[in-house]
PDB file of C-alpha atoms in Angstrom:
ATOM      1  CA  MET A  28      94.225-109.504  16.779  1.00  0.00           C
ATOM      2  CA  ASN A  29      91.773-109.972  19.587  1.00  0.00           C
ATOM      3  CA  ALA A  30      89.175-112.637  18.846  1.00  0.00           C
ATOM      4  CA  LEU A  31      86.491-110.683  20.659  1.00  0.00           C
ATOM      5  CA  SER A  32      84.342-108.277  18.724  1.00  0.00           C
ATOM      6  CA  ARG A  33      84.523-104.593  19.615  1.00  0.00           C
ATOM      7  CA  THR A  34      81.128-104.767  21.273  1.00  0.00           C
ATOM      8  CA  THR A  35      82.055-107.663  23.590  1.00  0.00           C
ATOM      9  CA  ARG A  36      85.298-105.949  24.661  1.00  0.00           C
ATOM     10  CA  HIS A  37      83.422-102.820  25.701  1.00  0.00           C
ATOM     11  CA  PRO A  38      80.410-103.536  27.929  1.00  0.00           C
ATOM     12  CA  LEU A  39      78.887-100.084  27.366  1.00  0.00           C
ATOM     13  CA  ARG A  40      79.002-100.616  23.604  1.00  0.00           C
ATOM     14  CA  TRP A  41      77.430-104.041  24.083  1.00  0.00           C
ATOM     15  CA  PHE A  42      74.684-102.563  26.233  1.00  0.00           C
ATOM     16  CA  THR A  43      74.102 -99.788  23.704  1.00  0.00           C
ATOM     17  CA  ALA A  44      73.960-102.326  20.876  1.00  0.00           C
ATOM     18  CA  ALA A  45      71.566-104.485  22.885  1.00  0.00           C
ATOM     19  CA  ALA A  46      69.342-101.502  23.671  1.00  0.00           C
ATOM     20  CA  ALA A  47      69.386-100.488  20.015  1.00  0.00           C
ATOM     21  CA  ALA A  48      68.427-104.032  18.996  1.00  0.00           C
ATOM     22  CA  LEU A  49      65.536-103.965  21.468  1.00  0.00           C
ATOM     23  CA  THR A  50      64.437-100.592  20.169  1.00  0.00           C
ATOM     24  CA  LEU A  51      64.599-101.813  16.588  1.00  0.00           C
ATOM     25  CA  SER A  52      62.790-104.998  17.531  1.00  0.00           C
ATOM     26  CA  LEU A  53      59.951-103.078  19.107  1.00  0.00           C
ATOM     27  CA  GLY A  54      59.986-100.565  16.270  1.00  0.00           C
ATOM     28  CA  ALA A  55      59.751-103.172  13.558  1.00  0.00           C
ATOM     29  CA  TYR A  56      56.172-103.716  14.660  1.00  0.00           C
ATOM     30  CA  ALA A  57      55.353-100.194  13.569  1.00  0.00           C
ATOM     31  CA  ALA A  58      57.224-100.405  10.303  1.00  0.00           C
ATOM     32  CA  GLY A  59      55.796-103.793   9.386  1.00  0.00           C
ATOM     33  CA  GLY A  60      53.318-102.547   6.825  1.00  0.00           C
ATOM     34  CA  GLN A  61      56.085-100.702   4.995  1.00  0.00           C
ATOM     35  CA  MET A  62      58.448-103.635   4.657  1.00  0.00           C
ATOM     36  CA  GLY A  63      58.677-105.656   1.508  1.00  0.00           C
ATOM     37  CA  PRO A  64      61.131-107.404  -0.758  1.00  0.00           C
ATOM     38  CA  GLY A  65      62.623-104.111  -1.863  1.00  0.00           C
ATOM     39  CA  PRO A  66      63.107-102.571  -5.258  1.00  0.00           C
ATOM     40  CA  HIS A  67      65.267-105.387  -6.614  1.00  0.00           C
ATOM     41  CA  GLY A  68      63.576-108.673  -7.427  1.00  0.00           C
ATOM     42  CA  GLY A  69      64.999-112.156  -7.433  1.00  0.00           C
ATOM     43  CA  PRO A  70      66.570-114.462  -4.867  1.00  0.00           C
ATOM     44  CA  GLY A  71      68.281-112.699  -1.997  1.00  0.00           C
ATOM     45  CA  ALA A  72      66.846-109.305  -2.932  1.00  0.00           C
ATOM     46  CA  GLY A  73      65.770-107.295   0.065  1.00  0.00           C
ATOM     47  CA  TRP A  74      67.037-110.014   2.417  1.00  0.00           C
ATOM     48  CA  HIS A  75      66.862-107.730   5.424  1.00  0.00           C
ATOM     49  CA  HIS A  76      63.286-106.745   4.609  1.00  0.00           C
ATOM     50  CA  ARG A  77      62.073-110.340   4.578  1.00  0.00           C
ATOM     51  CA  GLY A  78      63.625-110.699   8.047  1.00  0.00           C
ATOM     52  CA  GLY A  79      61.491-107.723   9.018  1.00  0.00           C
ATOM     53  CA  PHE A  80      58.363-109.748   8.269  1.00  0.00           C
ATOM     54  CA  MET A  81      59.531-112.390  10.739  1.00  0.00           C
ATOM     55  CA  MET A  82      60.281-109.714  13.296  1.00  0.00           C
ATOM     56  CA  GLU A  83      56.891-108.114  12.658  1.00  0.00           C
ATOM     57  CA  LYS A  84      55.260-111.434  13.478  1.00  0.00           C
ATOM     58  CA  GLN A  85      57.406-111.854  16.576  1.00  0.00           C
ATOM     59  CA  LEU A  86      56.500-108.366  17.739  1.00  0.00           C
ATOM     60  CA  ALA A  87      52.823-108.919  17.055  1.00  0.00           C
ATOM     61  CA  ASP A  88      53.078-112.075  19.172  1.00  0.00           C
ATOM     62  CA  LEU A  89      54.927-110.120  21.861  1.00  0.00           C
ATOM     63  CA  HIS A  90      52.293-107.396  21.744  1.00  0.00           C
ATOM     64  CA  ALA A  91      49.568-109.983  22.267  1.00  0.00           C
ATOM     65  CA  ARG A  92      51.452-111.720  25.102  1.00  0.00           C
ATOM     66  CA  LEU A  93      52.034-108.448  26.965  1.00  0.00           C
ATOM     67  CA  LYS A  94      48.293-107.908  27.529  1.00  0.00           C
ATOM     68  CA  LEU A  95      48.752-104.156  27.731  1.00  0.00           C
ATOM     69  CA  SER A  96      46.522-101.921  29.805  1.00  0.00           C
ATOM     70  CA  PRO A  97      44.731 -99.084  27.976  1.00  0.00           C
ATOM     71  CA  GLU A  98      47.416 -96.613  29.146  1.00  0.00           C
ATOM     72  CA  GLN A  99      50.219 -98.924  27.995  1.00  0.00           C
ATOM     73  CA  GLU A 100      48.449 -99.498  24.680  1.00  0.00           C
ATOM     74  CA  LYS A 101      48.374 -95.732  24.087  1.00  0.00           C
ATOM     75  CA  LEU A 102      52.133 -95.607  24.686  1.00  0.00           C
ATOM     76  CA  TRP A 103      52.625 -98.596  22.342  1.00  0.00           C
ATOM     77  CA  GLN A 104      50.605 -96.948  19.575  1.00  0.00           C
ATOM     78  CA  SER A 105      52.414 -93.636  20.123  1.00  0.00           C
ATOM     79  CA  ALA A 106      55.765 -95.409  19.835  1.00  0.00           C
ATOM     80  CA  ALA A 107      54.560 -97.240  16.723  1.00  0.00           C
ATOM     81  CA  ASP A 108      53.462 -93.944  15.162  1.00  0.00           C
ATOM     82  CA  THR A 109      56.789 -92.335  16.078  1.00  0.00           C
ATOM     83  CA  MET A 110      58.652 -95.238  14.503  1.00  0.00           C
ATOM     84  CA  LYS A 111      56.622 -95.006  11.298  1.00  0.00           C
ATOM     85  CA  ARG A 112      57.115 -91.252  11.077  1.00  0.00           C
ATOM     86  CA  ASP A 113      60.832 -91.420  11.853  1.00  0.00           C
ATOM     87  CA  GLY A 114      61.325 -94.377   9.516  1.00  0.00           C
ATOM     88  CA  ALA A 115      59.712 -92.475   6.658  1.00  0.00           C
ATOM     89  CA  ALA A 116      61.751 -89.355   7.485  1.00  0.00           C
ATOM     90  CA  GLY A 117      64.945 -91.424   7.588  1.00  0.00           C
ATOM     91  CA  ARG A 118      64.230 -92.991   4.221  1.00  0.00           C
ATOM     92  CA  ALA A 119      63.506 -89.556   2.732  1.00  0.00           C
ATOM     93  CA  GLU A 120      66.759 -88.198   4.174  1.00  0.00           C
ATOM     94  CA  ARG A 121      68.747 -91.127   2.756  1.00  0.00           C
ATOM     95  CA  GLU A 122      67.184 -90.625  -0.678  1.00  0.00           C
ATOM     96  CA  LYS A 123      67.971 -86.900  -0.495  1.00  0.00           C
ATOM     97  CA  LEU A 124      71.583 -87.636   0.513  1.00  0.00           C
ATOM     98  CA  HIS A 125      71.936 -90.179  -2.283  1.00  0.00           C
ATOM     99  CA  ALA A 126      70.689 -87.673  -4.868  1.00  0.00           C
ATOM    100  CA  GLN A 127      73.017 -85.035  -3.453  1.00  0.00           C
ATOM    101  CA  LEU A 128      75.985 -87.405  -3.619  1.00  0.00           C
ATOM    102  CA  LYS A 129      75.150 -88.428  -7.195  1.00  0.00           C
ATOM    103  CA  THR A 130      75.172 -84.756  -8.175  1.00  0.00           C
ATOM    104  CA  MET A 131      78.491 -84.205  -6.415  1.00  0.00           C
ATOM    105  CA  MET A 132      80.021 -87.236  -8.129  1.00  0.00           C
ATOM    106  CA  GLN A 133      79.428 -85.654 -11.528  1.00  0.00           C
ATOM    107  CA  GLN A 134      81.940 -82.922 -10.755  1.00  0.00           C
ATOM    108  CA  PRO A 135      85.440 -83.410 -12.244  1.00  0.00           C
ATOM    109  CA  ILE A 136      87.035 -82.729  -8.856  1.00  0.00           C
ATOM    110  CA  LEU A 137      85.186 -83.925  -5.802  1.00  0.00           C
ATOM    111  CA  ASP A 138      84.639 -81.494  -2.960  1.00  0.00           C
ATOM    112  CA  MET A 139      85.609 -83.821  -0.147  1.00  0.00           C
ATOM    113  CA  ASN A 140      84.700 -81.192   2.450  1.00  0.00           C
ATOM    114  CA  ALA A 141      81.155 -80.998   1.073  1.00  0.00           C
ATOM    115  CA  LEU A 142      80.937 -84.811   0.963  1.00  0.00           C
ATOM    116  CA  HIS A 143      82.063 -85.000   4.571  1.00  0.00           C
ATOM    117  CA  THR A 144      79.632 -82.278   5.656  1.00  0.00           C
ATOM    118  CA  ALA A 145      76.704 -84.001   3.916  1.00  0.00           C
ATOM    119  CA  HIS A 146      77.666 -87.319   5.491  1.00  0.00           C
ATOM    120  CA  MET A 147      77.952 -85.827   8.974  1.00  0.00           C
ATOM    121  CA  GLN A 148      74.618 -84.032   8.621  1.00  0.00           C
ATOM    122  CA  ALA A 149      72.962 -87.295   7.591  1.00  0.00           C
ATOM    123  CA  ARG A 150      74.479 -89.029  10.625  1.00  0.00           C
ATOM    124  CA  GLN A 151      73.216 -86.297  12.953  1.00  0.00           C
ATOM    125  CA  ASP A 152      69.735 -86.450  11.444  1.00  0.00           C
ATOM    126  CA  GLY A 153      69.736 -90.236  11.751  1.00  0.00           C
ATOM    127  CA  GLU A 154      70.846 -90.066  15.373  1.00  0.00           C
ATOM    128  CA  ARG A 155      68.085 -87.571  16.171  1.00  0.00           C
ATOM    129  CA  LEU A 156      65.447 -89.804  14.570  1.00  0.00           C
ATOM    130  CA  HIS A 157      66.860 -92.882  16.282  1.00  0.00           C
ATOM    131  CA  GLU A 158      66.780 -91.151  19.664  1.00  0.00           C
ATOM    132  CA  GLU A 159      63.150 -90.053  19.182  1.00  0.00           C
ATOM    133  CA  THR A 160      62.146 -93.602  18.345  1.00  0.00           C
ATOM    134  CA  ALA A 161      64.223 -95.140  21.132  1.00  0.00           C
ATOM    135  CA  SER A 162      62.722 -92.744  23.687  1.00  0.00           C
ATOM    136  CA  ALA A 163      59.198 -93.644  22.569  1.00  0.00           C
ATOM    137  CA  TRP A 164      59.840 -97.387  22.886  1.00  0.00           C
ATOM    138  CA  LEU A 165      61.645 -96.973  26.195  1.00  0.00           C
ATOM    139  CA  ALA A 166      58.575 -95.135  27.506  1.00  0.00           C
ATOM    140  CA  VAL A 167      56.572 -98.251  26.631  1.00  0.00           C
ATOM    141  CA  TYR A 168      59.091-100.497  28.368  1.00  0.00           C
ATOM    142  CA  ASN A 169      59.234 -98.293  31.457  1.00  0.00           C
ATOM    143  CA  ALA A 170      55.427 -98.434  31.759  1.00  0.00           C
ATOM    144  CA  LEU A 171      55.430-102.250  31.883  1.00  0.00           C
ATOM    145  CA  ASP A 172      55.101-104.172  35.137  1.00  0.00           C
ATOM    146  CA  ASP A 173      57.742-106.725  36.151  1.00  0.00           C
ATOM    147  CA  GLN A 174      55.842-109.646  34.628  1.00  0.00           C
ATOM    148  CA  GLN A 175      55.555-107.834  31.286  1.00  0.00           C
ATOM    149  CA  LYS A 176      59.229-106.832  31.443  1.00  0.00           C
ATOM    150  CA  THR A 177      60.082-110.499  31.969  1.00  0.00           C
ATOM    151  CA  VAL A 178      58.134-111.387  28.809  1.00  0.00           C
ATOM    152  CA  VAL A 179      60.062-108.709  26.868  1.00  0.00           C
ATOM    153  CA  SER A 180      63.376-109.801  28.402  1.00  0.00           C
ATOM    154  CA  ASP A 181      62.802-113.453  27.549  1.00  0.00           C
ATOM    155  CA  SER A 182      61.836-112.535  23.988  1.00  0.00           C
ATOM    156  CA  PHE A 183      64.896-110.332  23.626  1.00  0.00           C
ATOM    157  CA  LYS A 184      67.205-113.019  25.036  1.00  0.00           C
ATOM    158  CA  GLN A 185      65.820-115.582  22.578  1.00  0.00           C
ATOM    159  CA  HIS A 186      66.286-113.150  19.687  1.00  0.00           C
ATOM    160  CA  PHE A 187      69.810-112.292  20.833  1.00  0.00           C
ATOM    161  CA  ALA A 188      70.757-115.987  21.115  1.00  0.00           C
ATOM    162  CA  LYS A 189      69.424-116.611  17.603  1.00  0.00           C
ATOM    163  CA  MET A 190      71.418-113.665  16.247  1.00  0.00           C
ATOM    164  CA  GLU A 191      74.581-114.878  17.991  1.00  0.00           C
ATOM    165  CA  SER A 192      74.065-118.322  16.482  1.00  0.00           C
ATOM    166  CA  MET A 193      73.614-116.771  13.047  1.00  0.00           C
ATOM    167  CA  ARG A 194      76.718-114.614  13.556  1.00  0.00           C
ATOM    168  CA  GLU A 195      78.778-117.669  14.511  1.00  0.00           C
ATOM    169  CA  HIS A 196      77.492-119.560  11.469  1.00  0.00           C
ATOM    170  CA  MET A 197      78.438-116.671   9.171  1.00  0.00           C
ATOM    171  CA  ARG A 198      81.886-116.409  10.777  1.00  0.00           C
ATOM    172  CA  GLU A 199      82.463-120.125  10.170  1.00  0.00           C
ATOM    173  CA  ARG A 200      81.375-119.780   6.529  1.00  0.00           C
ATOM    174  CA  TRP A 201      83.659-116.772   6.071  1.00  0.00           C
ATOM    175  CA  GLN A 202      86.579-118.717   7.545  1.00  0.00           C
ATOM    176  CA  GLN A 203      85.869-121.689   5.284  1.00  0.00           C
ATOM    177  CA  ARG A 204      85.795-119.499   2.181  1.00  0.00           C
ATOM    178  CA  HIS A 205      88.639-117.172   3.016  1.00  0.00           C
ATOM    179  CA  GLY A 206      90.701-119.768   4.852  1.00  0.00           C
ATOM    180  CA  ALA A 207      90.646-121.933   1.714  1.00  0.00           C
ATOM    181  CA  ALA A 208      91.454-118.902  -0.434  1.00  0.00           C
ATOM    182  CA  SER A 209      94.343-117.916   1.845  1.00  0.00           C
ATOM    183  CA  ALA A 210      95.778-121.437   1.758  1.00  0.00           C
ATOM    184  CA  ALA A 211      95.519-121.525  -2.041  1.00  0.00           C
ATOM    185  CA  ALA A 212      97.085-118.060  -2.543  1.00  0.00           C
ATOM    186  CA  PRO A 213     100.734-119.064  -1.805  1.00  0.00           C
ATOM    187  CA  ALA A 214     100.436-121.992  -4.206  1.00  0.00           C
ATOM    188  CA  ASN A 215      99.347-119.624  -7.000  1.00  0.00           C
ATOM    189  CA  GLN A 216     102.306-117.276  -6.503  1.00  0.00           C
TER     190      GLN A 216
END
């Protein structure tokens, strides 16, 4: 098996993933007020939401460092509003899909065609919302001057390096846990 991830073997996928990460990074600013520890309490609950608070702070710092012109600020606020609206619509769609799937699961024989259709519709809706949000944030980015784009690029590169470091750490932990389990498995047989 190739040691490279699918995204590093395919540059277009990597670029798409990087652009999506930038879009999400910029969009987290808009969604910041809606993030929280999630419905489940306790340690580790809503882990990804707590990370959103850090990203919200990073984006607020980025927003301040960009020193946007009034025209750029209008684009920023429009993108933030789009992200909030699309985020809320996405959550509502996921809740609707979940309720629909729960209803389907109560049937003695599952209608796999209906499950597939519901899943594909949810994916299409999600893609549409993602594209609306991405387009709004890209309009902000395209309105920036080169100095502002450098600030965004540097911020993104730092975030990407941190995520790569975290990914490597998690891979090492997985190998330690599963490597030890794999070595112990033949002894148990």
